[in-house]
N, CA, C and O of each residue as an XYZ file, in Angstrom:
668
protein
N      34.992      5.112     44.025
C      34.559      4.256     42.945
C      33.253      4.774     42.346
O      33.025      4.639     41.144
N      32.397      5.367     43.179
C      31.124      5.870     42.658
C      31.351      7.030     41.706
O      30.632      7.170     40.716
N      32.354      7.874     41.997
C      32.663      8.966     41.081
C      33.113      8.435     39.737
O      32.757      8.986     38.696
N      33.888      7.377     39.751
C      34.358      6.780     38.508
C      33.196      6.212     37.707
O      33.183      6.316     36.480
N      32.231      5.617     38.377
C      31.068      5.081     37.677
C      30.227      6.193     37.063
O      29.565      5.974     36.049
N      30.241      7.388     37.664
C      29.501      8.510     37.099
C      30.193      8.994     35.829
O      29.528      9.304     34.840
N      31.532      9.062     35.849
C      32.268      9.562     34.694
C      32.439      8.518     33.600
O      32.564      8.875     32.429
N      32.448      7.262     33.948
C      32.629      6.193     32.959
C      31.516      5.165     33.117
O      31.771      4.036     33.534
N      30.272      5.550     32.785
C      29.182      4.595     32.968
C      29.296      3.437     31.986
O      29.767      3.594     30.860
N      28.860      2.289     32.437
C      28.875      1.098     31.594
C      27.455      0.867     31.125
O      26.574      0.536     31.920
N      27.234      1.039     29.840
C      25.912      0.772     29.275
C      26.100     -0.201     28.120
O      26.442      0.210     27.011
N      25.879     -1.481     28.371
C      26.097     -2.488     27.336
C      25.177     -2.274     26.140
O      23.996     -1.965     26.297
N      25.729     -2.442     24.953
C      24.972     -2.216     23.730
C      24.159     -3.441     23.323
O      23.075     -3.301     22.756
N      24.659     -4.621     23.601
C      23.935     -5.833     23.219
C      24.135     -6.904     24.283
O      24.785     -6.677     25.303
N      23.564     -8.074     24.023
C      23.613     -9.134     25.037
C      25.028     -9.665     25.240
O      25.368    -10.089     26.345
N      25.865     -9.652     24.192
C      27.249    -10.117     24.356
C      28.031     -9.192     25.273
O      28.810     -9.650     26.109
N      27.828     -7.904     25.120
C      28.546     -6.978     26.001
C      28.009     -7.045     27.427
O      28.749     -6.783     28.375
N      26.720     -7.396     27.595
C      26.200     -7.607     28.953
C      26.893     -8.789     29.607
O      27.198     -8.756     30.799
N      27.139     -9.826     28.832
C      27.833    -10.994     29.369
C      29.301    -10.673     29.643
O      29.840    -11.053     30.682
N      29.945     -9.973     28.705
C      31.362     -9.661     28.856
C      31.620     -8.744     30.050
O      32.588     -8.930     30.787
N      30.754     -7.763     30.233
C      30.957     -6.790     31.301
C      30.015     -7.018     32.476
O      29.643     -6.065     33.161
N      29.629     -8.252     32.716
C      28.722     -8.578     33.828
C      29.257     -8.126     35.182
O      28.482     -7.614     35.990
N      30.557     -8.293     35.468
C      31.034     -7.796     36.771
C      30.839     -6.290     36.948
O      30.629     -5.818     38.065
N      30.909     -5.535     35.845
C      30.732     -4.089     35.954
C      29.278     -3.701     36.149
O      28.985     -2.647     36.714
N      28.363     -4.547     35.686
C      26.952     -4.261     35.905
C      26.579     -4.463     37.370
O      25.623     -3.862     37.860
N      27.332     -5.306     38.065
C      27.111     -5.539     39.492
C      27.773     -4.439     40.326
O      27.288     -4.091     41.403
N      28.865     -3.902     39.828
C      29.682     -2.958     40.598
C      28.929     -1.738     41.127
O      29.116     -1.405     42.297
N      28.083     -1.042     40.340
C      27.418      0.142     40.909
C      26.468     -0.185     42.058
O      26.277      0.629     42.961
N      25.879     -1.364     42.022
C      24.899     -1.726     43.041
C      25.545     -2.352     44.275
O      25.128     -2.091     45.404
N      26.564     -3.177     44.048
C      27.235     -3.887     45.145
C      28.751     -3.785     44.987
O      29.393     -4.777     44.641
N      29.339     -2.616     45.229
C      30.789     -2.480     45.011
C      31.618     -3.386     45.915
O      32.647     -3.910     45.491
N      31.181     -3.573     47.146
C      31.940     -4.448     48.045
C      31.904     -5.893     47.574
O      32.894     -6.612     47.706
N      30.779     -6.323     47.026
C      30.681     -7.691     46.505
C      31.630     -7.889     45.326
O      32.236     -8.951     45.181
N      31.757     -6.860     44.484
C      32.679     -6.944     43.350
C      34.109     -7.143     43.834
O      34.813     -8.030     43.352
N      34.538     -6.316     44.787
C      35.919     -6.398     45.270
C      36.164     -7.680     46.047
O      37.243     -8.264     45.945
N      35.182     -8.129     46.825
C      35.343     -9.383     47.562
C      35.478    -10.549     46.598
O      36.322    -11.421     46.799
N      34.657    -10.577     45.552
C      34.765    -11.653     44.548
C      36.115    -11.613     43.848
O      36.725    -12.653     43.603
N      36.582    -10.406     43.525
C      37.858    -10.281     42.830
C      39.015    -10.749     43.709
O      39.898    -11.467     43.240
N      39.015    -10.351     44.969
C      40.082    -10.766     45.889
C      40.010    -12.267     46.148
O      41.045    -12.932     46.187
N      38.811    -12.810     46.326
C      38.674    -14.258     46.524
C      39.159    -15.035     45.307
O      39.769    -16.096     45.442
N      38.887    -14.506     44.129
C      39.365    -15.162     42.910
C      40.883    -15.176     42.857
O      41.476    -16.199     42.517
N      41.524    -14.064     43.185
C      42.985    -14.011     43.171
C      43.592    -14.905     44.244
O      44.591    -15.579     43.991
N      43.005    -14.920     45.436
C      43.513    -15.782     46.509
C      43.342    -17.248     46.133
O      44.228    -18.064     46.387
N      42.210    -17.582     45.531
C      41.988    -18.960     45.084
C      43.003    -19.353     44.025
O      43.531    -20.464     44.046
N      43.277    -18.438     43.095
C      44.251    -18.737     42.049
C      45.650    -18.914     42.627
O      46.439    -19.699     42.102
N      45.965    -18.196     43.699
C      47.277    -18.347     44.327
C      47.344    -19.578     45.214
O      48.398    -20.203     45.331
N      46.233    -19.931     45.837
C      46.227    -21.057     46.773
C      46.242    -22.406     46.060
O      46.908    -23.344     46.499
N      45.507    -22.493     44.966
C      45.493    -23.748     44.210
C      46.259    -23.529     42.923
O      46.554    -22.396     42.541
N      46.571    -24.606     42.275
C      47.287    -24.484     41.009
C      46.377    -23.834     39.977
O      45.208    -24.199     39.850
N      46.915    -22.882     39.250
C      46.142    -22.148     38.259
C      45.618    -23.111     37.206
O      46.386    -23.873     36.619
N      44.327    -23.081     36.967
C      43.752    -23.928     35.932
C      43.028    -23.055     34.919
O      43.047    -21.828     35.014
N      42.394    -23.696     33.956
C      41.748    -22.949     32.888
C      40.635    -22.050     33.410
O      40.443    -20.938     32.917
N      39.913    -22.527     34.395
C      38.767    -21.768     34.900
C      39.232    -20.508     35.622
O      38.728    -19.419     35.348
N      40.183    -20.642     36.536
C      40.653    -19.459     37.257
C      41.395    -18.499     36.328
O      41.294    -17.283     36.496
N      42.132    -19.021     35.356
C      42.817    -18.147     34.398
C      41.799    -17.358     33.575
O      41.987    -16.166     33.331
N      40.727    -18.018     33.148
C      39.693    -17.324     32.383
C      38.974    -16.291     33.238
O      38.691    -15.192     32.762
N      38.673    -16.622     34.492
C      37.975    -15.674     35.362
C      38.833    -14.445     35.660
O      38.315    -13.330     35.715
N      40.132    -14.638     35.851
C      41.023    -13.492     36.065
C      41.070    -12.624     34.809
O      41.057    -11.397     34.904
N      41.123    -13.248     33.645
C      41.093    -12.505     32.383
C      39.777    -11.739     32.249
O      39.774    -10.578     31.839
N      38.664    -12.381     32.591
C      37.343    -11.764     32.488
C      37.227    -10.544     33.398
O      36.744     -9.496     32.969
N      37.668    -10.670     34.655
C      37.622     -9.535     35.572
C      38.569     -8.430     35.111
O      38.253     -7.250     35.263
N      39.707     -8.783     34.558
C      40.658     -7.775     34.093
C      40.104     -6.990     32.904
O      40.276     -5.773     32.830
N      39.444     -7.679     31.980
C      38.822     -6.992     30.842
C      37.728     -6.045     31.334
O      37.629     -4.910     30.869
N      36.920     -6.511     32.264
C      35.851     -5.666     32.805
C      36.427     -4.459     33.535
O      35.940     -3.340     33.377
N      37.448     -4.686     34.319
C      38.079     -3.597     35.064
C      38.740     -2.604     34.107
O      38.724     -1.399     34.360
N      39.315     -3.093     33.021
C      39.918     -2.202     32.027
C      38.854     -1.357     31.343
O      39.098     -0.196     31.014
N      37.681     -1.930     31.129
C      36.583     -1.162     30.531
C      36.143     -0.046     31.478
O      35.829      1.061     31.042
N      36.123     -0.345     32.759
C      35.734      0.664     33.737
C      36.759      1.794     33.788
O      36.389      2.966     33.867
N      38.028      1.450     33.743
C      39.099      2.440     33.862
C      39.631      2.901     32.510
O      40.763      3.378     32.428
N      38.842      2.768     31.453
C      39.306      3.091     30.107
C      39.885      4.503     29.969
O      40.882      4.667     29.265
N      39.310      5.533     30.607
C      39.892      6.876     30.441
C      41.319      7.013     30.966
O      42.041      7.914     30.539
N      41.738      6.150     31.872
C      43.073      6.288     32.448
C      43.988      5.115     32.100
O      45.028      4.940     32.735
N      43.623      4.320     31.113
C      44.465      3.188     30.721
C      45.717      3.670     30.013
O      45.731      4.736     29.397
N      46.763      2.872     30.110
C      47.953      3.112     29.309
C      48.314      1.806     28.610
O      47.575      0.827     28.713
N      49.408      1.780     27.920
C      49.782      0.597     27.152
C      50.006     -0.643     27.985
O      49.748     -1.754     27.521
N      50.481     -0.479     29.205
C      50.762     -1.656     30.028
C      49.488     -2.398     30.413
O      49.510     -3.619     30.563
N      48.387     -1.686     30.574
C      47.125     -2.353     30.893
C      46.652     -3.213     29.727
O      46.145     -4.316     29.926
N      46.819     -2.709     28.526
C      46.417     -3.476     27.351
C      47.319     -4.690     27.153
O      46.848     -5.756     26.758
N      48.606     -4.532     27.423
C      49.530     -5.664     27.332
C      49.200     -6.707     28.393
O      49.269     -7.906     28.124
N      48.842     -6.264     29.591
C      48.432     -7.195     30.643
C      47.230     -8.013     30.197
O      47.204     -9.228     30.392
N      46.234     -7.366     29.602
C      45.059     -8.101     29.131
C      45.422     -9.072     28.018
O      44.863    -10.167     27.949
N      46.346     -8.690     27.148
C      46.794     -9.599     26.096
C      47.476    -10.822     26.692
O      47.203    -11.949     26.279
N      48.359    -10.607     27.660
C      49.045    -11.734     28.295
C      48.084    -12.608     29.093
O      48.242    -13.828     29.129
N      47.097    -11.998     29.728
C      46.103    -12.798     30.453
C      45.259    -13.629     29.494
O      44.871    -14.751     29.819
N      44.971    -13.079     28.305
C      44.216    -13.842     27.314
C      45.027    -15.045     26.840
O      44.497    -16.152     26.741
N      46.287    -14.835     26.554
C      47.140    -15.947     26.137
C      47.351    -16.902     27.303
O      47.472    -18.111     27.108
N      47.394    -16.357     28.515
C      47.600    -17.170     29.704
C      46.500    -18.176     29.973
O      46.710    -19.128     30.724
N      45.338    -17.989     29.381
C      44.258    -18.967     29.538
C      44.677    -20.307     28.939
O      44.204    -21.353     29.383
N      45.549    -20.289     27.949
C      45.972    -21.524     27.280
C      47.137    -22.217     27.970
O      47.464    -23.350     27.616
N      47.769    -21.576     28.939
C      48.991    -22.121     29.534
C      48.768    -23.250     30.536
O      49.533    -24.214     30.513
N      47.774    -23.189     31.408
C      47.684    -24.229     32.449
C      47.568    -25.635     31.869
O      46.946    -25.846     30.828
N      48.168    -26.573     32.552
C      48.074    -27.977     32.132
C      47.295    -28.790     33.160
O      47.421    -30.014     33.217
N      46.499    -28.113     33.965
C      45.631    -28.828     34.892
C      44.221    -28.277     34.719
O      44.085    -27.071     34.512
N      43.212    -29.048     34.787
C      43.230    -30.502     34.955
C      43.760    -31.170     33.700
O      43.459    -30.747     32.584
N      44.533    -32.194     33.886
C      45.159    -32.845     32.735
C      44.179    -33.798     32.067
O      43.379    -34.474     32.714
N      44.279    -33.817     30.758
C      43.422    -34.687     29.976
C      44.103    -36.030     29.807
O      45.232    -36.209     30.263
N      43.456    -36.957     29.174
C      43.985    -38.314     28.990
C      44.302    -38.571     27.517
O      43.670    -38.014     26.620
N      45.284    -39.417     27.298
C      45.602    -39.905     25.955
C      46.169    -38.847     25.037
O      47.013    -38.043     25.431
N      45.684    -38.863     23.789
C      46.175    -37.951     22.759
C      45.823    -36.496     23.092
O      46.562    -35.577     22.739
N      44.707    -36.296     23.764
C      44.315    -34.940     24.160
C      45.344    -34.333     25.109
O      45.548    -33.119     25.106
N      45.988    -35.158     25.911
C      47.037    -34.677     26.829
C      48.215    -34.112     26.037
O      48.770    -33.074     26.398
N      48.596    -34.798     24.952
C      49.683    -34.296     24.103
C      49.316    -32.949     23.485
O      50.142    -32.037     23.449
N      48.076    -32.821     22.998
C      47.636    -31.551     22.427
C      47.607    -30.449     23.481
O      47.919    -29.294     23.192
N      47.236    -30.811     24.690
C      47.205    -29.850     25.784
C      48.612    -29.337     26.089
O      48.806    -28.140     26.302
N      49.578    -30.231     26.109
C      50.965    -29.831     26.373
C      51.504    -28.975     25.235
O      52.176    -27.974     25.483
N      51.219    -29.357     23.978
C      51.669    -28.557     22.836
C      51.048    -27.164     22.871
O      51.728    -26.168     22.623
N      49.765    -27.099     23.177
C      49.086    -25.812     23.238
C      49.684    -24.932     24.333
O      49.853    -23.728     24.143
N      49.998    -25.525     25.457
C      50.614    -24.780     26.550
C      51.993    -24.262     26.153
O      52.335    -23.116     26.444
N      52.782    -25.100     25.491
C      54.117    -24.669     25.054
C      54.032    -23.565     24.001
O      54.831    -22.629     24.027
N      53.081    -23.660     23.079
C      52.928    -22.615     22.072
C      52.449    -21.309     22.695
O      52.835    -20.232     22.242
N      51.623    -21.388     23.715
C      51.180    -20.172     24.397
C      52.359    -19.489     25.091
O      52.480    -18.265     25.043
N      53.221    -20.265     25.731
C      54.414    -19.689     26.365
C      55.329    -19.078     25.302
O      55.880    -17.996     25.508
N      55.493    -19.756     24.178
C      56.296    -19.219     23.080
C      55.697    -17.918     22.553
O      56.428    -16.970     22.267
N      54.379    -17.868     22.424
C      53.720    -16.655     21.950
C      53.929    -15.498     22.925
O      54.134    -14.361     22.499
N      53.880    -15.771     24.207
C      54.137    -14.720     25.202
C      55.580    -14.233     25.100
O      55.837    -13.035     25.214
N      56.516    -15.145     24.889
C      57.923    -14.738     24.743
C      58.126    -13.880     23.505
O      58.859    -12.892     23.548
N      57.480    -14.249     22.398
C      57.590    -13.467     21.165
C      56.968    -12.087     21.364
O      57.541    -11.081     20.947
N      55.801    -12.037     21.998
C      55.157    -10.746     22.266
C      56.039     -9.854     23.134
O      56.182     -8.663     22.858
N      56.627    -10.422     24.173
C      57.494     -9.651     25.063
C      58.735     -9.154     24.321
O      59.156     -8.013     24.508
N      59.316    -10.004     23.486
C      60.477     -9.587     22.694
C      60.102     -8.468     21.728
O      60.873     -7.526     21.545
N      58.930     -8.562     21.109
C      58.486     -7.504     20.199
C      58.239     -6.191     20.942
O      58.545     -5.116     20.425
N      57.693     -6.277     22.139
C      57.459     -5.058     22.921
C      58.779     -4.359     23.213
O      58.903     -3.151     23.014
N      59.764     -5.115     23.682
C      61.065     -4.506     23.987
C      61.769     -4.029     22.722
O      62.390     -2.967     22.730
N      61.684     -4.790     21.639
C      62.325     -4.388     20.391
C      61.721     -3.094     19.859
O      62.448     -2.165     19.508
N      60.391     -3.032     19.799
C      59.745     -1.837     19.259
C      59.935     -0.630     20.169
O      60.039      0.498     19.688
N      59.981     -0.856     21.469
C      60.249      0.249     22.390
C      61.664      0.785     22.187
O      61.868      1.998     22.144
N      62.630     -0.105     22.065
C      64.009      0.316     21.819
C      64.173      0.980     20.468
O      64.885      1.976     20.347
N      63.519      0.437     19.449
C      63.590      1.023     18.114
C      62.981      2.418     18.109
O      63.513      3.329     17.475
N      61.869      2.586     18.811
C      61.247      3.903     18.904
C      62.175      4.899     19.592
O      62.237      6.067     19.208
N      62.890      4.435     20.599
C      63.820      5.329     21.297
C      65.000      5.712     20.394
O      65.557      6.801     20.538
N      65.376      4.846     19.488
C      66.476      5.160     18.577
C      66.085      6.183     17.521
O      66.921      6.989     17.111
N      64.837      6.170     17.074
C      64.452      7.040     15.960
C      63.706      8.302     16.385
O      63.509      9.199     15.565
N      63.288      8.390     17.645
C      62.525      9.556     18.091
C      63.469     10.687     18.477
O      64.471     10.481     19.162
N      63.123     11.882     18.020
C      63.958     13.060     18.248
C      64.111     13.367     19.737
O      65.195     13.748     20.180
N      63.044     13.206     20.509
C      63.107     13.524     21.942
C      64.087     12.620     22.674
O      64.725     13.052     23.634
N      64.217     11.380     22.238
C      65.173     10.476     22.884
C      66.592     10.731     22.385
O      67.553     10.521     23.125
N      66.733     11.176     21.148
C      68.063     11.430     20.605
C      68.704     12.675     21.209
O      69.906     12.686     21.472
N      67.912     13.722     21.433
C      68.514     14.942     21.971
C      68.470     15.017     23.499
O      68.961     15.987     24.075
N      67.899     14.025     24.161
C      67.902     13.968     25.616
C      66.709     14.613     26.291
O      66.636     14.631     27.520
N      65.768     15.147     25.518
C      64.606     15.814     26.117
C      63.726     14.830     26.880
O      63.134     15.196     27.895
N      63.632     13.604     26.416
C      62.801     12.607     27.103
C      63.385     12.263     28.469
O      62.654     12.168     29.454
N      64.694     12.077     28.527
C      65.344     11.784     29.808
C      65.212     12.977     30.744
O      64.959     12.811     31.938
N      65.386     14.193     30.197
C      65.260     15.398     31.017
C      63.864     15.510     31.618
O      63.724     15.842     32.795
N      62.827     15.237     30.822
C      61.460     15.356     31.340
C      61.154     14.282     32.377
O      60.416     14.546     33.327
N      61.695     13.092     32.222
C      61.465     12.033     33.210
C      62.199     12.341     34.506
O      61.657     12.119     35.589
N      63.402     12.839     34.414
C      64.186     13.146     35.609
C      63.555     14.300     36.391
O      63.682     14.351     37.614
N      62.884     15.215     35.714
C      62.309     16.387     36.381
C      60.850     16.225     36.783
O      60.193     17.219     37.093
N      60.333     15.027     36.789
C      58.971     14.804     37.272
C      58.960     14.878     38.791
O      59.687     14.143     39.459
N      58.139     15.760     39.333
C      58.077     15.925     40.785
C      57.338     14.784     41.462
O      57.682     14.397     42.578
N      56.335     14.247     40.804
C      55.524     13.232     41.457
C      56.121     11.837     41.361
O      55.643     10.927     42.038
N      57.132     11.641     40.554
C      57.715     10.321     40.394
C      58.956     10.137     41.263
O      59.160      9.067     41.837
N      59.766     11.151     41.360
C      61.016     11.066     42.115
C      61.040     12.141     43.191
O      60.561     13.254     42.978
N      61.585     11.811     44.318
C      61.761     12.827     45.351
C      63.202     13.312     45.328
O      64.134     12.553     45.064
N      63.349     14.573     45.607
C      64.674     15.183     45.557
C      65.623     14.521     46.553
O      66.795     14.320     46.236
N      65.149     14.182     47.732
C      66.019     13.604     48.746
C      66.517     12.225     48.328
O      67.704     11.931     48.472
N      65.644     11.387     47.821
C      66.025     10.006     47.530
C      66.906      9.873     46.298
O      67.765      8.993     46.253
N      66.716     10.709     45.319
C      67.436     10.516     44.063
C      68.549     11.534     43.863
O      69.720     11.167     43.771
N      68.193     12.794     43.797
C      69.175     13.795     43.410
C      70.256     13.992     44.470
O      71.425     14.176     44.130
N      69.887     13.957     45.734
C      70.893     14.106     46.784
C      71.814     12.895     46.839
O      73.006     13.025     47.118
N      71.267     11.738     46.577
C      72.099     10.537     46.597
C      73.076     10.541     45.425
O      74.243     10.185     45.583
N      72.598     10.944     44.254
C      73.464     10.968     43.071
C      74.528     12.051     43.208
O      75.692     11.824     42.881
N      74.134     13.220     43.687
C      75.092     14.324     43.768
C      76.054     14.193     44.943
O      77.062     14.897     44.995
N      75.761     13.311     45.876
C      76.650     13.127     47.013
C      76.400     14.102     48.143
O      77.199     14.179     49.076
N      75.285     14.865     48.082
C      74.976     15.836     49.134
C      74.627     15.170     50.459
O      74.613     15.834     51.496
N      74.354     13.909     50.441
C      73.994     13.210     51.674
C      75.226     12.808     52.475
O      75.111     12.390     53.627
N      76.411     12.933     51.864
C      77.641     12.576     52.567
C      78.001     13.660     53.578
O      77.725     14.835     53.332
N      78.612     13.299     54.712
C      79.003     14.310     55.710
C      80.155     15.167     55.229
O      80.602     16.061     55.948
């Protein structure tokens, strides 16, 4: 982790970024405290019903962690942060009273609908890209994925498919 902090230092530009990336400002000095807080937050969120506070804290730590790992991020990390941001609106506990309770339920339902629309758009655009991209049309993309040494092992995949494992 210290090597990562050397290559991706966090230097907040203003007071808002100091607040946003506060967990990362603690990380170089107390890395174990950062990880213990993060694990305790996740265990607390799993042990009790997810509420607005724990959902926001998980989103906050995820944004900070994404800033730290920015050089190695891919699209799934950004989508995770988007879903965590929308997920702050989903919990219905603690429940409010009266008319505010109705607004809380509507807001939660709209957040779930927004996540479904986002997920559908991700799959649609991914499929559409595969239909129009030359590498997917001529099979080069499948060939490159199948020939990755670090993703698939020859024994588990190719021998099983080819039937070489049979007596």
